[in-house]
Short mmCIF file of C-alpha atoms in Angstrom, two decimals:
data_model
loop_
_atom_site.label_atom_id
_atom_site.label_comp_id
_atom_site.label_asym_id
_atom_site.label_seq_id
_atom_site.Cartn_x
_atom_site.Cartn_y
_atom_site.Cartn_z
CA MET A 1 34.10 9.40 -5.30
CA THR A 2 31.28 11.67 -6.49
CA ARG A 3 30.95 13.05 -2.96
CA TYR A 4 34.64 14.04 -2.91
CA ILE A 5 34.40 15.72 -6.31
CA LYS A 6 31.28 17.60 -5.25
CA THR A 7 33.00 18.75 -2.04
CA ALA A 8 36.10 19.88 -3.94
CA VAL A 9 34.07 21.73 -6.55
CA THR A 10 32.02 23.48 -3.85
CA LEU A 11 35.13 24.67 -2.02
CA PHE A 12 36.68 25.73 -5.34
CA LEU A 13 33.62 27.76 -6.30
CA ILE A 14 33.46 29.48 -2.91
CA SER A 15 37.17 30.32 -3.17
CA ALA A 16 36.74 31.56 -6.74
CA VAL A 17 33.89 33.91 -5.79
CA CYS A 18 35.88 35.21 -2.79
CA THR A 19 38.97 35.72 -4.98
CA LEU A 20 36.89 37.63 -7.51
CA LEU A 21 35.53 39.87 -4.75
CA CYS A 22 39.05 40.62 -3.49
CA ALA A 23 40.29 41.25 -7.04
CA ILE A 24 37.52 43.78 -7.71
CA VAL A 25 38.18 45.66 -4.47
CA ASN A 26 41.95 45.52 -5.08
CA ASN A 27 41.44 46.98 -8.53
CA MET A 28 39.58 49.92 -7.01
CA THR A 29 41.87 50.55 -4.04
CA ALA A 30 45.38 49.80 -5.42
CA PRO A 31 45.79 53.16 -7.26
CA VAL A 32 44.61 55.07 -4.17
CA ILE A 33 47.00 53.13 -1.90
CA ALA A 34 49.94 53.72 -4.31
CA MET A 35 49.15 57.44 -4.43
CA ASN A 36 48.91 57.63 -0.60
CA ASN A 37 52.25 55.83 -0.22
CA GLU A 38 53.98 58.18 -2.66
CA ASN A 39 52.48 61.24 -0.92
CA ASP A 40 53.65 59.90 2.46
CA ARG A 41 57.15 59.31 1.10
CA VAL A 42 57.39 62.79 -0.41
CA ALA A 43 56.07 64.34 2.82
CA ALA A 44 58.57 62.33 4.90
CA LEU A 45 61.48 63.31 2.63
CA SER A 46 60.43 66.94 2.85
CA ALA A 47 60.07 66.73 6.65
CA VAL A 48 63.56 65.31 7.22
CA SER A 49 65.33 67.47 4.59
CA THR A 50 65.42 70.39 7.12
CA GLY A 51 65.07 72.95 4.32
CA LEU A 52 67.99 71.65 2.24
CA THR A 53 67.68 70.80 -1.46
CA ILE A 54 66.88 67.13 -2.14
CA GLY A 55 69.01 65.51 -4.87
CA GLU A 56 68.69 62.34 -6.94
CA GLU A 57 68.08 58.98 -5.28
CA MET A 58 70.94 56.45 -5.32
CA GLU A 59 71.24 52.83 -4.20
CA GLY A 60 72.29 52.12 -0.61
CA ASP A 61 74.52 49.41 0.78
CA GLY A 62 72.08 46.60 0.08
CA GLY A 63 71.61 46.05 3.83
CA ALA A 64 69.93 48.38 6.30
CA VAL A 65 70.42 51.36 3.96
CA GLY A 66 68.01 50.93 1.05
CA TYR A 67 68.77 54.19 -0.72
CA SER A 68 70.56 57.49 -0.19
CA ILE A 69 69.77 60.98 -1.42
CA PRO A 70 72.34 63.80 -1.17
CA LEU A 71 71.24 67.10 0.37
CA THR A 72 72.76 70.35 -0.81
CA ASP A 73 72.61 73.85 0.66
CA ASP A 74 71.84 77.09 -1.20
CA SER A 75 75.38 77.30 -2.59
CA GLY A 76 75.11 73.80 -4.02
CA ALA A 77 77.59 72.32 -1.52
CA LEU A 78 76.92 68.88 -0.06
CA ALA A 79 75.30 69.33 3.36
CA GLY A 80 74.17 65.80 4.19
CA TYR A 81 72.18 62.79 3.10
CA ILE A 82 68.69 61.36 3.41
CA LEU A 83 68.78 57.61 3.91
CA GLY A 84 65.98 55.07 3.54
CA LEU A 85 66.58 52.63 6.39
CA THR A 86 65.07 49.25 7.20
CA ALA A 87 64.83 48.12 10.82
CA ASN A 88 63.46 45.09 12.64
CA GLY A 89 60.69 45.94 15.08
CA TYR A 90 58.36 43.95 17.32
CA GLY A 91 55.78 43.62 14.54
CA GLY A 92 58.27 42.96 11.72
CA ALA A 93 60.11 45.24 9.33
CA MET A 94 59.99 49.01 9.87
CA ASP A 95 60.91 51.72 7.36
CA ILE A 96 62.72 54.82 8.60
CA ILE A 97 63.64 57.89 6.60
CA ALA A 98 66.47 59.82 8.26
CA SER A 99 68.68 62.75 7.33
CA TYR A 100 72.32 62.99 8.40
CA ALA A 101 74.91 65.72 8.32
CA VAL A 102 78.13 64.85 6.47
CA ASP A 103 79.81 63.96 9.79
CA GLY A 104 77.20 61.21 10.39
CA SER A 105 75.07 63.01 13.01
CA VAL A 106 71.31 62.62 12.77
CA MET A 107 69.51 65.79 11.63
CA ALA A 108 65.95 64.39 11.57
CA ALA A 109 64.22 61.02 11.30
CA LYS A 110 60.76 59.67 10.71
CA LEU A 111 59.30 56.20 11.16
CA THR A 112 57.06 55.45 8.17
CA THR A 113 55.78 51.95 7.34
CA ASN A 114 55.59 49.68 10.40
CA SER A 115 53.41 47.13 12.17
CA GLU A 116 54.32 48.03 15.73
CA THR A 117 51.85 47.63 18.58
CA PRO A 118 49.33 50.49 18.75
CA GLY A 119 49.97 52.72 21.74
CA ILE A 120 53.27 51.01 22.58
CA GLY A 121 55.78 50.57 19.74
CA LYS A 122 53.86 52.99 17.56
CA LYS A 123 54.96 55.80 19.85
CA ALA A 124 58.08 55.82 17.64
CA GLU A 125 55.99 57.55 14.97
CA ASN A 126 55.79 60.69 17.13
CA ASP A 127 58.13 63.60 16.45
CA TRP A 128 59.33 63.71 20.09
CA TYR A 129 60.58 60.13 19.78
CA MET A 130 63.03 60.88 16.96
CA GLU A 131 64.03 64.18 18.57
CA MET A 132 65.93 62.05 21.12
CA PHE A 133 68.48 61.13 18.44
CA LYS A 134 68.93 64.58 16.91
CA GLY A 135 72.61 65.58 16.83
CA LEU A 136 73.82 62.11 17.84
CA GLY A 137 76.00 59.86 15.69
CA ALA A 138 79.14 61.98 15.26
CA ASP A 139 80.84 62.95 18.55
CA SER A 140 78.02 61.56 20.75
CA PRO A 141 77.05 57.94 20.05
CA ILE A 142 73.49 56.88 19.22
CA PRO A 143 72.16 54.88 22.24
CA VAL A 144 72.18 51.09 22.01
CA THR A 145 69.58 50.37 24.71
CA LYS A 146 67.11 52.51 26.64
CA ASN A 147 69.52 52.32 29.60
CA ASP A 148 71.77 54.72 27.68
CA LEU A 149 69.04 57.37 27.78
CA PRO A 150 68.37 59.92 30.53
CA SER A 151 65.77 58.60 32.99
CA GLU A 152 62.89 60.75 31.73
CA GLN A 153 63.47 59.61 28.12
CA SER A 154 63.95 56.02 29.23
CA ALA A 155 60.51 56.10 30.89
CA LEU A 156 58.94 57.37 27.65
CA VAL A 157 60.17 54.39 25.61
CA SER A 158 59.42 51.90 28.39
CA GLY A 159 57.47 48.84 27.25
CA ALA A 160 58.73 49.04 23.67
CA SER A 161 62.37 47.95 23.95
CA VAL A 162 62.34 45.92 20.72
CA THR A 163 61.07 48.89 18.73
CA PHE A 164 63.65 51.13 20.37
CA SER A 165 66.50 48.72 19.60
CA GLY A 166 65.32 48.41 15.99
CA VAL A 167 65.20 52.16 15.51
CA THR A 168 68.57 52.83 17.13
CA SER A 169 70.37 50.02 15.29
CA ALA A 170 69.05 51.35 11.96
CA LEU A 171 70.08 54.90 12.83
CA ARG A 172 73.55 53.70 13.84
CA ALA A 173 73.87 51.78 10.55
CA GLY A 174 72.85 54.94 8.70
CA SER A 175 75.37 57.02 10.59
CA ASP A 176 78.16 54.53 9.83
CA TYR A 177 77.15 54.51 6.16
CA VAL A 178 77.31 58.31 5.93
CA LYS A 179 80.72 58.32 7.62
CA SER A 180 81.92 55.67 5.12
CA LEU A 181 80.93 57.95 2.24
CA GLY A 182 83.35 60.55 3.59
CA GLY A 183 81.44 63.43 2.08
CA ALA A 184 81.23 61.89 -1.40
CA VAL A 185 78.04 62.04 -3.47
CA MET B 1 12.60 34.45 18.59
CA SER B 2 11.96 37.99 17.40
CA HIS B 3 14.31 39.70 15.02
CA MET B 4 14.84 42.52 17.51
CA LYS B 5 16.07 40.02 20.10
CA GLU B 6 18.72 38.78 17.64
CA LEU B 7 19.92 42.34 17.24
CA THR B 8 20.00 43.34 20.90
CA LYS B 9 21.29 40.14 22.54
CA GLY B 10 24.90 40.96 21.59
CA LEU B 11 24.79 44.33 23.28
CA PHE B 12 24.45 43.19 26.91
CA LYS B 13 22.88 39.76 27.52
CA GLU B 14 25.34 37.87 25.28
CA ASN B 15 28.00 40.55 24.99
CA PRO B 16 30.94 38.87 23.18
CA THR B 17 33.61 40.47 25.36
CA PHE B 18 32.21 40.54 28.89
CA ILE B 19 29.79 37.58 28.83
CA ILE B 20 30.91 35.12 26.12
CA MET B 21 34.59 36.15 26.55
CA LEU B 22 35.42 35.91 22.84
CA GLY B 23 37.95 38.01 20.92
CA MET B 24 40.16 38.71 23.94
CA CYS B 25 43.39 39.15 21.91
CA PRO B 26 42.32 42.27 19.97
CA THR B 27 40.40 43.50 23.01
CA LEU B 28 43.54 43.57 25.12
CA SER B 29 45.94 44.73 22.43
CA VAL B 30 44.03 47.38 20.47
CA SER B 31 42.29 49.05 23.43
CA THR B 32 45.15 51.49 24.07
CA GLN B 33 43.36 54.38 22.34
CA VAL B 34 39.66 55.10 21.80
CA SER B 35 40.18 55.84 18.08
CA ASN B 36 41.85 52.45 17.57
CA ALA B 37 38.96 50.71 19.36
CA LEU B 38 36.38 52.47 17.20
CA GLY B 39 38.33 51.66 14.01
CA MET B 40 38.68 48.00 14.98
CA GLY B 41 35.00 47.91 15.98
CA VAL B 42 33.81 49.21 12.62
CA ALA B 43 36.04 46.67 10.82
CA VAL B 44 34.66 43.81 12.95
CA ILE B 45 31.03 44.93 12.43
CA PHE B 46 31.59 44.92 8.65
CA VAL B 47 33.35 41.53 8.56
CA LEU B 48 30.96 39.90 11.04
CA THR B 49 27.83 41.11 9.26
CA CYS B 50 29.04 40.30 5.74
CA SER B 51 30.45 36.88 6.66
CA ASN B 52 27.30 35.99 8.60
CA ILE B 53 25.10 36.92 5.61
CA PHE B 54 27.32 35.04 3.14
CA ILE B 55 27.62 31.93 5.31
CA SER B 56 23.89 31.90 6.03
CA MET B 57 23.13 32.12 2.30
CA LEU B 58 25.44 29.18 1.59
CA ARG B 59 24.61 27.07 4.64
CA LYS B 60 22.64 24.51 2.63
CA VAL B 61 25.27 24.34 -0.12
CA ILE B 62 28.40 23.95 2.01
CA PRO B 63 29.03 20.26 2.90
CA ASP B 64 29.45 19.69 6.62
CA SER B 65 32.93 18.21 6.16
CA ILE B 66 34.36 21.42 4.68
CA ARG B 67 32.34 24.00 6.58
CA ILE B 68 35.28 25.33 8.65
CA PRO B 69 37.63 25.81 5.63
CA SER B 70 34.75 27.44 3.76
CA TYR B 71 34.01 29.79 6.67
CA ILE B 72 37.70 30.72 6.92
CA VAL B 73 37.90 31.47 3.17
CA ILE B 74 34.80 33.68 3.36
CA ILE B 75 35.92 35.49 6.53
CA ALA B 76 39.47 35.98 5.21
CA SER B 77 38.06 37.47 2.00
CA PHE B 78 35.98 40.05 3.85
CA VAL B 79 38.92 40.88 6.13
CA THR B 80 41.09 41.40 3.01
CA VAL B 81 38.38 43.65 1.57
CA VAL B 82 38.11 45.76 4.72
CA GLU B 83 41.92 45.91 4.98
CA MET B 84 42.29 47.22 1.42
CA VAL B 85 39.48 49.74 1.85
CA MET B 86 40.89 51.05 5.15
CA HIS B 87 44.41 51.20 3.68
CA ALA B 88 43.12 53.30 0.80
CA PHE B 89 40.61 55.59 2.48
CA VAL B 90 41.49 55.77 6.21
CA PRO B 91 45.26 55.14 6.19
CA ALA B 92 45.74 56.61 9.69
CA ILE B 93 43.42 54.02 11.25
CA TYR B 94 44.93 51.30 9.04
CA GLU B 95 48.42 52.15 10.32
CA ALA B 96 47.22 52.40 13.91
CA LEU B 97 45.56 48.97 13.87
CA GLY B 98 48.66 47.39 12.32
CA VAL B 99 48.84 43.63 12.54
CA TYR B 100 45.52 43.33 14.41
CA LEU B 101 43.51 44.19 11.30
CA PRO B 102 44.48 41.06 9.30
CA LEU B 103 44.21 39.07 12.54
CA ILE B 104 40.43 39.65 12.49
CA VAL B 105 40.47 36.46 10.37
CA VAL B 106 41.21 34.45 13.50
CA ASN B 107 39.03 36.52 15.82
CA CYS B 108 36.99 33.99 17.77
CA ILE B 109 33.86 36.15 17.58
CA ILE B 110 33.70 35.93 13.78
CA LEU B 111 34.26 32.17 13.48
CA GLY B 112 32.23 31.57 16.64
CA ARG B 113 29.13 33.33 15.29
CA ALA B 114 29.56 31.64 11.88
CA GLU B 115 29.66 28.20 13.50
CA ALA B 116 27.11 28.79 16.27
CA PHE B 117 24.58 30.96 14.46
CA ALA B 118 24.98 31.86 10.77
CA GLY B 119 25.50 28.24 9.71
CA LYS B 120 22.13 27.28 11.23
CA ASN B 121 19.87 30.31 10.78
CA GLY B 122 18.32 32.47 8.07
CA VAL B 123 19.93 35.45 6.34
CA LEU B 124 18.00 38.19 8.16
CA ASP B 125 18.58 36.78 11.63
CA SER B 126 22.27 36.14 10.82
CA ALA B 127 22.70 39.71 9.60
CA LEU B 128 21.06 41.09 12.76
CA ASP B 129 23.19 38.76 14.91
CA GLY B 130 26.33 40.03 13.16
CA ILE B 131 25.36 43.68 13.59
CA GLY B 132 24.37 43.20 17.25
CA MET B 133 27.46 41.23 18.18
CA GLY B 134 29.66 43.68 16.28
CA ILE B 135 28.15 46.67 18.06
CA GLY B 136 28.45 44.86 21.41
CA PHE B 137 32.13 44.18 20.70
CA THR B 138 32.71 47.80 19.65
CA MET B 139 31.01 49.13 22.79
CA SER B 140 33.08 46.88 25.06
CA LEU B 141 36.32 47.63 23.24
CA SER B 142 35.66 51.40 23.33
CA PHE B 143 34.74 51.26 27.03
CA ILE B 144 37.99 49.43 27.91
CA ALA B 145 40.00 51.77 25.66
CA LEU B 146 38.43 54.84 27.26
CA ILE B 147 39.38 53.71 30.78
CA ARG B 148 42.90 52.63 29.73
CA GLU B 149 43.65 55.78 27.77
CA VAL B 150 42.26 58.18 30.39
CA ILE B 151 44.15 56.55 33.27
CA GLY B 152 47.22 55.45 31.31
CA ALA B 153 47.86 58.53 29.18
CA GLY B 154 45.49 61.24 30.41
CA THR B 155 44.07 61.70 26.92
CA ILE B 156 41.05 60.70 24.85
CA THR B 157 42.00 60.16 21.21
CA LEU B 158 39.17 60.48 18.70
CA PHE B 159 39.32 61.60 15.07
CA PRO B 160 40.44 65.06 13.87
CA ILE B 161 37.54 67.11 12.53
CA GLY B 162 38.12 70.64 11.24
CA SER B 163 40.00 72.64 13.85
CA PHE B 164 39.65 69.83 16.43
CA SER B 165 42.97 67.95 16.58
CA GLY B 166 41.27 64.72 17.62
CA THR B 167 42.92 64.46 21.03
CA ILE B 168 41.39 65.66 24.29
CA THR B 169 44.07 66.17 26.94
CA LEU B 170 42.93 65.83 30.54
CA PRO B 171 44.76 68.22 32.85
CA GLY B 172 46.42 66.54 35.83
CA LEU B 173 46.13 63.00 34.52
CA SER B 174 48.19 63.72 31.40
CA ALA B 175 51.04 65.08 33.54
CA SER B 176 51.33 61.98 35.72
CA PRO B 177 49.49 59.07 34.07
CA VAL B 178 49.43 55.51 35.41
CA ARG B 179 51.51 54.10 32.55
CA VAL B 180 50.93 50.45 33.41
CA MET B 181 47.38 50.86 32.09
CA THR B 182 48.69 51.28 28.54
CA LEU B 183 50.71 48.05 28.84
CA ALA B 184 49.47 44.47 28.53
CA ALA B 185 49.53 44.00 32.31
CA GLY B 186 47.19 46.97 32.77
CA ALA B 187 44.83 45.57 30.14
CA LEU B 188 44.66 42.20 31.92
CA LEU B 189 44.07 43.85 35.30
CA LEU B 190 41.29 46.05 33.96
CA MET B 191 39.69 43.14 32.07
CA GLY B 192 39.70 41.10 35.28
CA TYR B 193 38.00 43.88 37.27
CA LEU B 194 35.42 44.50 34.53
CA LYS B 195 34.65 40.77 34.17
CA ALA B 196 34.22 40.54 37.94
CA PHE B 197 31.89 43.55 37.87
CA PHE B 198 29.74 42.20 35.05
CA THR B 199 29.56 38.74 36.65
CA TRP B 200 28.53 40.33 39.96
CA LYS B 201 26.01 42.50 38.13
CA SER B 202 24.46 39.59 36.21
CA THR B 203 24.37 37.35 39.33
CA LYS B 204 22.75 40.06 41.38
CA GLY B 205 20.23 40.67 38.58
CA GLY B 206 19.44 36.95 38.43
CA LYS B 207 18.70 36.76 42.15
CA ALA B 208 16.54 39.85 42.05
#
């Protein structure tokens, strides 16, 4: 019995010391991580706003659209929306920030938080990747699979079909959401 | 055994990747870019060295029946530490390494060295073993990443410094790269060729 108690206490003490170490490091790094995340978010919002004025954040549809932010032009008229989208990738959930015109066409998009495979799925972080969807969503549909892309673009996303499907399904959901708003704020 | 031997054995003679064949999962998955390989290498050196030191210090305290859970707790703690530090101070590398950073916990090199060496040897030798094995792993990973990135993408991705963007583009290769080298199949092919080369090299050396 004593041997079991001694073993349990030893493992408990080791775990306690390790937990303390993690807590100390977390205390030092958490504010820096929060600040980095906020800076990234602001930079992403600014990048996809395409020069339009960013309004107040509102709740999304509770599904793929986490939040929406109206965009207005210089005259104050509604010119589009920024949506915070959630997609399913190869490495789990992915966050996408995308801007849409009022008709539901993609103006710009950026993949932010993700755990995609380095060098493969992570290619979706590049600007050229999201450029493929620019202007799509209104008259021209957003592609469902890489087979819907021209051959040179299809080759670029080769090897990362799950990431591609995740991104396109989220962008389609965003486009549908914007269309459902019908130009309302 | 001299201390220097503990440090240098991981570089070539007992290289974890090419000789002992440990840590193949991150080797094959992260070696798509040189910068990712270097980032992963630094993280592994830190975790391997710290966990080896900690486990060596506690080797006479930890009962044999709970040594593996204890090692896992210690290794996971140092991986969590390195993950938080990288997330805060080198977010680009943290994002690039993705899921493979927390998976260092189950990297066979870390647990393998804890079980085979740190749990039986002194603190200094364990620290040198961790540093040597970590550097050996980093060298191997960077070498594989360099070949894969050059052939598969025609680029060499390092870290941006000042006006240097961090990416060296190789004319010719970047226009028509052998894309299979950036995929898992290319990694397995290259690993097979490199393993064959190192086995041939060590066999030839043994006969000579």
